[in-house]
Every structure is written in C-alpha cells, then in structure tokens.
Tab-separated table of C-alpha atoms in Angstrom:
chain	number	residue	atom	x	y	z
A	1175	MET	CA	-22.896	-37.266	8.520
A	1176	CYS	CA	-20.665	-34.483	7.231
A	1177	ARG	CA	-17.550	-32.964	8.617
A	1178	LEU	CA	-16.949	-29.356	9.721
A	1179	PHE	CA	-13.794	-27.250	9.979
A	1180	GLY	CA	-13.552	-23.675	11.116
A	1181	LEU	CA	-10.704	-21.271	11.861
A	1182	ILE	CA	-10.595	-17.789	13.334
A	1183	SER	CA	-7.441	-15.726	13.945
A	1184	PRO	CA	-6.308	-12.160	14.617
A	1185	ILE	CA	-4.274	-12.453	11.381
A	1186	GLU	CA	-4.847	-13.886	7.989
A	1187	LYS	CA	-4.099	-17.615	8.015
A	1188	LYS	CA	-3.980	-20.517	5.621
A	1189	VAL	CA	-5.411	-23.957	6.392
A	1190	GLU	CA	-3.236	-26.014	4.022
A	1191	TYR	CA	-1.674	-28.075	6.800
A	1192	TYR	CA	-4.995	-29.068	8.300
A	1193	MET	CA	-6.618	-29.728	4.921
A	1194	LEU	CA	-3.796	-31.762	3.292
A	1195	TYR	CA	-0.927	-32.818	5.496
A	1196	ALA	CA	-1.822	-33.238	9.156
A	1197	ARG	CA	-2.704	-36.561	10.686
A	1198	ASN	CA	-6.428	-37.227	9.956
A	1199	ASN	CA	-6.398	-34.194	7.657
A	1200	PHE	CA	-9.661	-32.920	6.178
A	1201	LYS	CA	-9.032	-34.338	2.725
A	1202	LYS	CA	-8.457	-37.812	4.176
A	1203	GLN	CA	-11.743	-37.572	6.085
A	1204	SER	CA	-13.497	-37.358	2.717
A	1205	GLU	CA	-12.934	-41.062	2.257
A	1206	ARG	CA	-16.017	-41.456	4.470
A	1207	HIS	CA	-17.712	-38.207	3.370
A	1208	PRO	CA	-17.425	-38.312	-0.424
A	1209	HIS	CA	-20.374	-36.161	-1.694
A	1210	GLY	CA	-18.818	-32.755	-2.186
A	1211	PHE	CA	-16.939	-30.047	-0.366
A	1212	GLY	CA	-16.679	-26.282	0.034
A	1213	PHE	CA	-14.732	-23.388	1.496
A	1214	GLY	CA	-16.144	-20.128	2.844
A	1215	TRP	CA	-14.033	-17.148	3.868
A	1216	TYR	CA	-13.928	-13.352	3.881
A	1217	GLU	CA	-12.040	-10.944	1.562
A	1218	ASN	CA	-12.229	-7.294	2.442
A	1219	GLY	CA	-15.137	-8.082	4.720
A	1220	ALA	CA	-17.186	-9.771	2.036
A	1221	PRO	CA	-18.033	-13.531	2.080
A	1222	LYS	CA	-16.573	-15.782	-0.609
A	1223	ILE	CA	-17.789	-19.308	-1.340
A	1224	LYS	CA	-16.206	-22.022	-3.523
A	1225	LYS	CA	-17.606	-25.487	-3.608
A	1226	SER	CA	-18.034	-28.641	-5.676
A	1227	GLY	CA	-19.954	-31.867	-5.814
A	1228	GLU	CA	-16.685	-33.791	-6.231
A	1229	LYS	CA	-15.090	-36.048	-3.674
A	1230	ALA	CA	-12.344	-33.934	-1.984
A	1231	LEU	CA	-9.944	-36.837	-2.088
A	1232	GLU	CA	-10.057	-36.838	-5.870
A	1233	SER	CA	-10.375	-33.148	-6.526
A	1234	ASP	CA	-7.670	-30.750	-7.871
A	1235	LEU	CA	-9.963	-27.890	-6.889
A	1236	PHE	CA	-9.916	-28.971	-3.231
A	1237	ASP	CA	-6.115	-28.970	-3.221
A	1238	LYS	CA	-6.008	-25.573	-4.920
A	1239	LEU	CA	-8.359	-23.969	-2.433
A	1240	ALA	CA	-6.662	-25.651	0.509
A	1241	LYS	CA	-3.327	-24.056	-0.548
A	1242	GLU	CA	-4.612	-20.665	-1.592
A	1243	VAL	CA	-7.437	-19.582	0.706
A	1244	SER	CA	-6.161	-17.122	3.337
A	1245	SER	CA	-8.385	-15.213	5.754
A	1246	GLN	CA	-9.032	-14.414	9.437
A	1247	ILE	CA	-12.125	-16.615	9.258
A	1248	ILE	CA	-12.425	-19.828	7.161
A	1249	ILE	CA	-15.165	-22.466	7.202
A	1250	ALA	CA	-14.723	-25.728	5.284
A	1251	HIS	CA	-17.133	-28.667	4.853
A	1252	ILE	CA	-17.112	-32.107	3.362
A	1253	ARG	CA	-20.488	-33.738	2.734
A	1254	ASP	CA	-22.032	-37.106	3.279
A	1255	ALA	CA	-25.374	-36.458	1.602
A	1256	SER	CA	-28.615	-37.260	3.415
A	1257	ASP	CA	-30.922	-34.713	1.704
A	1258	GLY	CA	-30.696	-33.564	-1.897
A	1259	ALA	CA	-28.616	-34.621	-4.947
A	1260	ILE	CA	-24.856	-34.776	-5.035
A	1261	LYS	CA	-23.971	-31.558	-6.783
A	1262	GLU	CA	-22.271	-28.272	-6.234
A	1263	GLU	CA	-25.368	-26.295	-5.306
A	1264	ASN	CA	-26.144	-28.678	-2.402
A	1265	SER	CA	-22.599	-28.654	-1.059
A	1266	HIS	CA	-21.782	-26.451	1.951
A	1267	PRO	CA	-21.018	-23.753	3.021
A	1268	PHE	CA	-23.949	-21.448	2.213
A	1269	SER	CA	-23.988	-17.708	2.408
A	1270	TYR	CA	-26.704	-15.049	3.048
A	1271	GLU	CA	-25.840	-11.367	3.176
A	1272	ASN	CA	-22.647	-11.421	5.271
A	1273	PHE	CA	-23.260	-14.794	6.932
A	1274	ILE	CA	-21.449	-18.037	6.109
A	1275	PHE	CA	-22.896	-21.309	7.357
A	1276	ALA	CA	-22.150	-25.100	7.301
A	1277	HIS	CA	-24.131	-27.872	8.951
A	1278	ASN	CA	-23.400	-31.412	10.120
A	1279	GLY	CA	-26.430	-33.587	10.702
A	1280	THR	CA	-29.842	-34.323	9.229
A	1281	LEU	CA	-33.076	-32.490	10.098
A	1282	HIS	CA	-35.702	-35.072	9.240
A	1283	LYS	CA	-38.807	-32.865	9.024
A	1284	LYS	CA	-37.453	-29.846	7.186
A	1285	ASP	CA	-40.972	-28.840	6.157
A	1286	LYS	CA	-41.685	-27.967	9.805
A	1287	ILE	CA	-38.765	-25.483	9.705
A	1288	PHE	CA	-39.722	-24.157	6.259
A	1289	ASP	CA	-43.213	-23.392	7.511
A	1290	MET	CA	-41.709	-21.106	10.134
A	1291	LEU	CA	-39.752	-19.067	7.546
A	1292	GLU	CA	-40.953	-15.625	6.754
A	1293	TYR	CA	-40.314	-13.503	3.611
A	1294	PRO	CA	-37.629	-13.051	2.355
A	1295	TYR	CA	-35.914	-15.947	4.091
A	1296	ASN	CA	-38.228	-18.519	2.353
A	1297	LYS	CA	-37.223	-17.417	-1.102
A	1298	ASP	CA	-34.296	-17.820	-3.564
A	1299	PHE	CA	-32.509	-20.811	-2.047
A	1300	THR	CA	-29.100	-21.536	-3.640
A	1301	SER	CA	-29.523	-25.274	-3.057
A	1302	ASP	CA	-32.446	-27.558	-3.915
A	1303	GLY	CA	-33.986	-26.398	-0.632
A	1304	ILE	CA	-32.142	-29.003	1.390
A	1305	ASP	CA	-32.572	-29.232	5.135
A	1306	SER	CA	-29.210	-27.495	5.873
A	1307	GLU	CA	-29.981	-24.309	3.937
A	1308	ILE	CA	-33.516	-24.113	5.350
A	1309	TYR	CA	-31.920	-24.448	8.848
A	1310	PHE	CA	-29.521	-21.648	7.959
A	1311	ARG	CA	-32.250	-19.323	6.778
A	1312	PHE	CA	-34.285	-20.030	9.953
A	1313	LEU	CA	-31.288	-19.048	12.111
A	1314	VAL	CA	-30.669	-15.881	10.060
A	1315	GLN	CA	-34.345	-14.990	10.391
A	1316	ASN	CA	-34.132	-15.248	14.145
A	1317	ILE	CA	-30.901	-13.192	14.181
A	1318	LYS	CA	-32.547	-10.467	12.153
A	1319	ASN	CA	-35.738	-10.476	14.244
A	1320	GLU	CA	-33.793	-10.255	17.457
A	1321	LYS	CA	-31.305	-7.702	16.018
A	1322	ASP	CA	-28.537	-9.628	17.801
A	1323	VAL	CA	-26.589	-12.663	16.605
A	1324	ILE	CA	-26.295	-14.487	19.951
A	1325	LEU	CA	-29.851	-13.802	21.055
A	1326	GLY	CA	-31.161	-14.880	17.615
A	1327	LEU	CA	-29.100	-18.055	17.631
A	1328	GLN	CA	-30.304	-18.937	21.111
A	1329	LYS	CA	-33.919	-18.440	20.131
A	1330	GLY	CA	-33.634	-20.307	16.842
A	1331	ILE	CA	-31.664	-23.219	18.268
A	1332	ARG	CA	-34.134	-23.709	21.072
A	1333	LYS	CA	-36.975	-23.980	18.570
A	1334	ILE	CA	-35.041	-26.600	16.565
A	1335	ILE	CA	-34.238	-28.613	19.667
A	1336	TYR	CA	-37.891	-28.453	20.741
A	1337	LEU	CA	-38.944	-29.983	17.380
A	1338	ASN	CA	-36.693	-32.960	18.158
A	1339	ILE	CA	-36.049	-33.670	14.423
A	1340	GLY	CA	-32.396	-34.529	14.202
A	1341	SER	CA	-28.739	-33.383	14.490
A	1342	ALA	CA	-28.026	-29.700	14.383
A	1343	ASN	CA	-24.237	-29.091	14.564
A	1344	PHE	CA	-23.150	-25.961	12.726
A	1345	LEU	CA	-20.522	-23.393	12.071
A	1346	LEU	CA	-21.552	-19.824	11.312
A	1347	SER	CA	-19.757	-16.517	10.905
A	1348	ASP	CA	-20.923	-12.964	10.456
A	1349	GLY	CA	-17.418	-11.842	9.401
A	1350	GLU	CA	-16.470	-10.756	12.898
A	1351	ARG	CA	-16.942	-13.903	14.965
A	1352	LEU	CA	-17.123	-17.642	14.613
A	1353	TYR	CA	-20.088	-19.405	16.119
A	1354	ALA	CA	-19.949	-23.162	16.663
A	1355	PHE	CA	-22.787	-25.315	18.015
A	1356	LYS	CA	-22.918	-28.957	18.966
A	1357	TYR	CA	-26.092	-30.955	19.029
A	1358	GLY	CA	-26.116	-34.631	17.994
A	1359	ARG	CA	-22.692	-34.944	16.335
A	1360	SER	CA	-19.062	-34.808	17.500
A	1361	LEU	CA	-17.304	-31.454	17.724
A	1362	PHE	CA	-13.925	-30.365	19.109
A	1363	TYR	CA	-11.927	-27.106	19.410
A	1364	SER	CA	-8.278	-26.223	19.891
A	1365	LEU	CA	-6.992	-22.862	21.018
A	1366	MET	CA	-3.570	-22.196	19.632
A	1367	GLU	CA	-1.195	-19.278	19.887
A	1368	ASP	CA	-2.529	-17.433	16.867
A	1369	CYS	CA	-5.817	-19.091	16.002
A	1370	LEU	CA	-8.718	-21.185	17.248
A	1371	ILE	CA	-9.822	-24.251	15.232
A	1372	VAL	CA	-13.126	-26.073	15.413
A	1373	SER	CA	-13.399	-29.520	13.819
A	1374	SER	CA	-15.764	-32.491	13.733
A	1375	GLU	CA	-12.718	-34.739	14.292
A	1376	ILE	CA	-9.346	-34.175	15.965
A	1377	ILE	CA	-6.708	-33.215	13.423
A	1378	GLY	CA	-2.980	-33.463	14.014
A	1379	GLU	CA	-0.666	-35.354	16.336
A	1380	ASP	CA	-1.423	-33.745	19.702
A	1381	LYS	CA	-4.831	-34.915	20.894
A	1382	ASN	CA	-4.260	-33.121	24.224
A	1383	ARG	CA	-4.638	-29.735	22.520
A	1384	TRP	CA	-8.245	-30.434	21.704
A	1385	LYS	CA	-11.293	-29.952	23.921
A	1386	LYS	CA	-14.565	-31.832	23.304
A	1387	PHE	CA	-17.764	-29.765	23.038
A	1388	GLU	CA	-20.486	-30.567	25.569
A	1389	GLU	CA	-23.897	-31.300	24.106
A	1390	GLY	CA	-25.892	-28.112	23.551
A	1391	LEU	CA	-22.818	-25.828	23.732
A	1392	LEU	CA	-22.624	-22.696	21.594
A	1393	LEU	CA	-19.041	-21.434	21.326
A	1394	VAL	CA	-18.562	-17.784	20.276
A	1395	VAL	CA	-15.073	-16.615	19.347
A	1396	ASP	CA	-13.960	-13.234	18.149
A	1397	LYS	CA	-10.800	-12.317	16.238
A	1398	SER	CA	-8.938	-11.544	19.434
A	1399	LEU	CA	-9.601	-15.170	20.346
A	1400	GLU	CA	-11.807	-14.232	23.279
A	1401	LEU	CA	-14.103	-17.205	23.986
A	1402	ARG	CA	-17.620	-17.281	25.269
A	1403	GLU	CA	-19.396	-20.540	26.024
A	1404	ILE	CA	-23.181	-20.545	26.119
A	1405	LYS	CA	-25.181	-23.629	27.184
A	1406	ILE	CA	-28.432	-23.972	25.300
C-alpha cells in the first residue's frame, strides 16, 4: 500500500501542517510506507514534480518541500513499493502534459493494461514501467480519446474494474480540478473553509470533519470547491 494526499483551494496554500505537524501527519505515515515520496503542484499553470526514493521520515528534502511548496493544487505521495525498484524514478507523482497523478494500490496484471495502450501513451515512461504509471497513461489515453476528463476517467476506470486485477485508488489533476477515486483502499476527504483535502488516512485532531469515500466513488472538485460525486 501507499498513501495519498491532495489539496485544492481557491487560493495558493501550503501543506506544511498536514505534512509535518498534525496528528498522524503525512511524514509520520511513512514509518509504514518507507519506499520514497513525492510532491506534485502547479506553478503558473505548469506541473512541477519533485520526488525521491528516500524514506520521508529521514529526508531533509521532504521537510523542505513540505514547508516550501505553495499552490492551489498539491498532490503528495509516500510509497510502499509493490512493483519496481525503490528509487526516485518509481516514486509518485507522475506527470504527462498538464496532468499530475498518484496511485495507491497494486495492479497485478499490468501487461493487460499495457497491451491496451496506443501510441504515444505506450512510450517514454519516466519510471521502470511500473503498474502505476501504466495505469496513469491508460487513463490519459481515455481522456484524450473522449476529449473530456470525466468521460475519459469513467471509461478508463470501468475497464480497469472489469479486469479485476487489483486496487485502483488515485489522485489526478489537470491543473483546474482535483479528481479522486476510491477502489480497494481507504480514502477520505475534508471540506474546509478555504480548501478541500483528500487523504488515505485521517489527518489532524477532528475526525468528524472527514467523510469516508464509498467504494467506486469518483470525486471531482474545482478551485471554487464545488464538489461533484460520480459513482462508477
């Protein structure tokens, strides 16, 4: 298993509190998920990715990014490796064009997904071709073919579920919205005054502020914090 964290806000926000200081903060969670970490965010509309194969709990880089990254959309990930070596390239998030993506779960027959990839989505992987990046490329392919993010995600997710090959939780952003999907792993969200947070585990003192995702739920949130729930 891995752990996901996502934030979207009408204003630029930092995630230092949730990463470093809150009860059950993201760094603490890396005790059980020690195989790398990463942050993805947007600067002037362009995706930025910084990641490492280090354990977050022992990394000065994690602390630096946790304190410095500021954006309207931020996706963070800590890894418990199930496919691929422990190294920076296999850490999440991944990016493709303007999309940022992180996955929690294992897709056991990644070759089945790879075989459905078309050019150019089957080329130039930034990882060792691990299941998570193949999954990401497959979703992007469906988005591009449908010319619509939500329709593409619905189509791609349904194909993955039909294959019955593992857990498929993810966070994805196109720079305008945050998309969060639960299938096979825990996922929660909390709507606050100036942001919405999605996390694999509840973070902070007030558990009552968090809502548990139903299985098969795709949550779509824009920067005005308007929510749309889609059951797949």
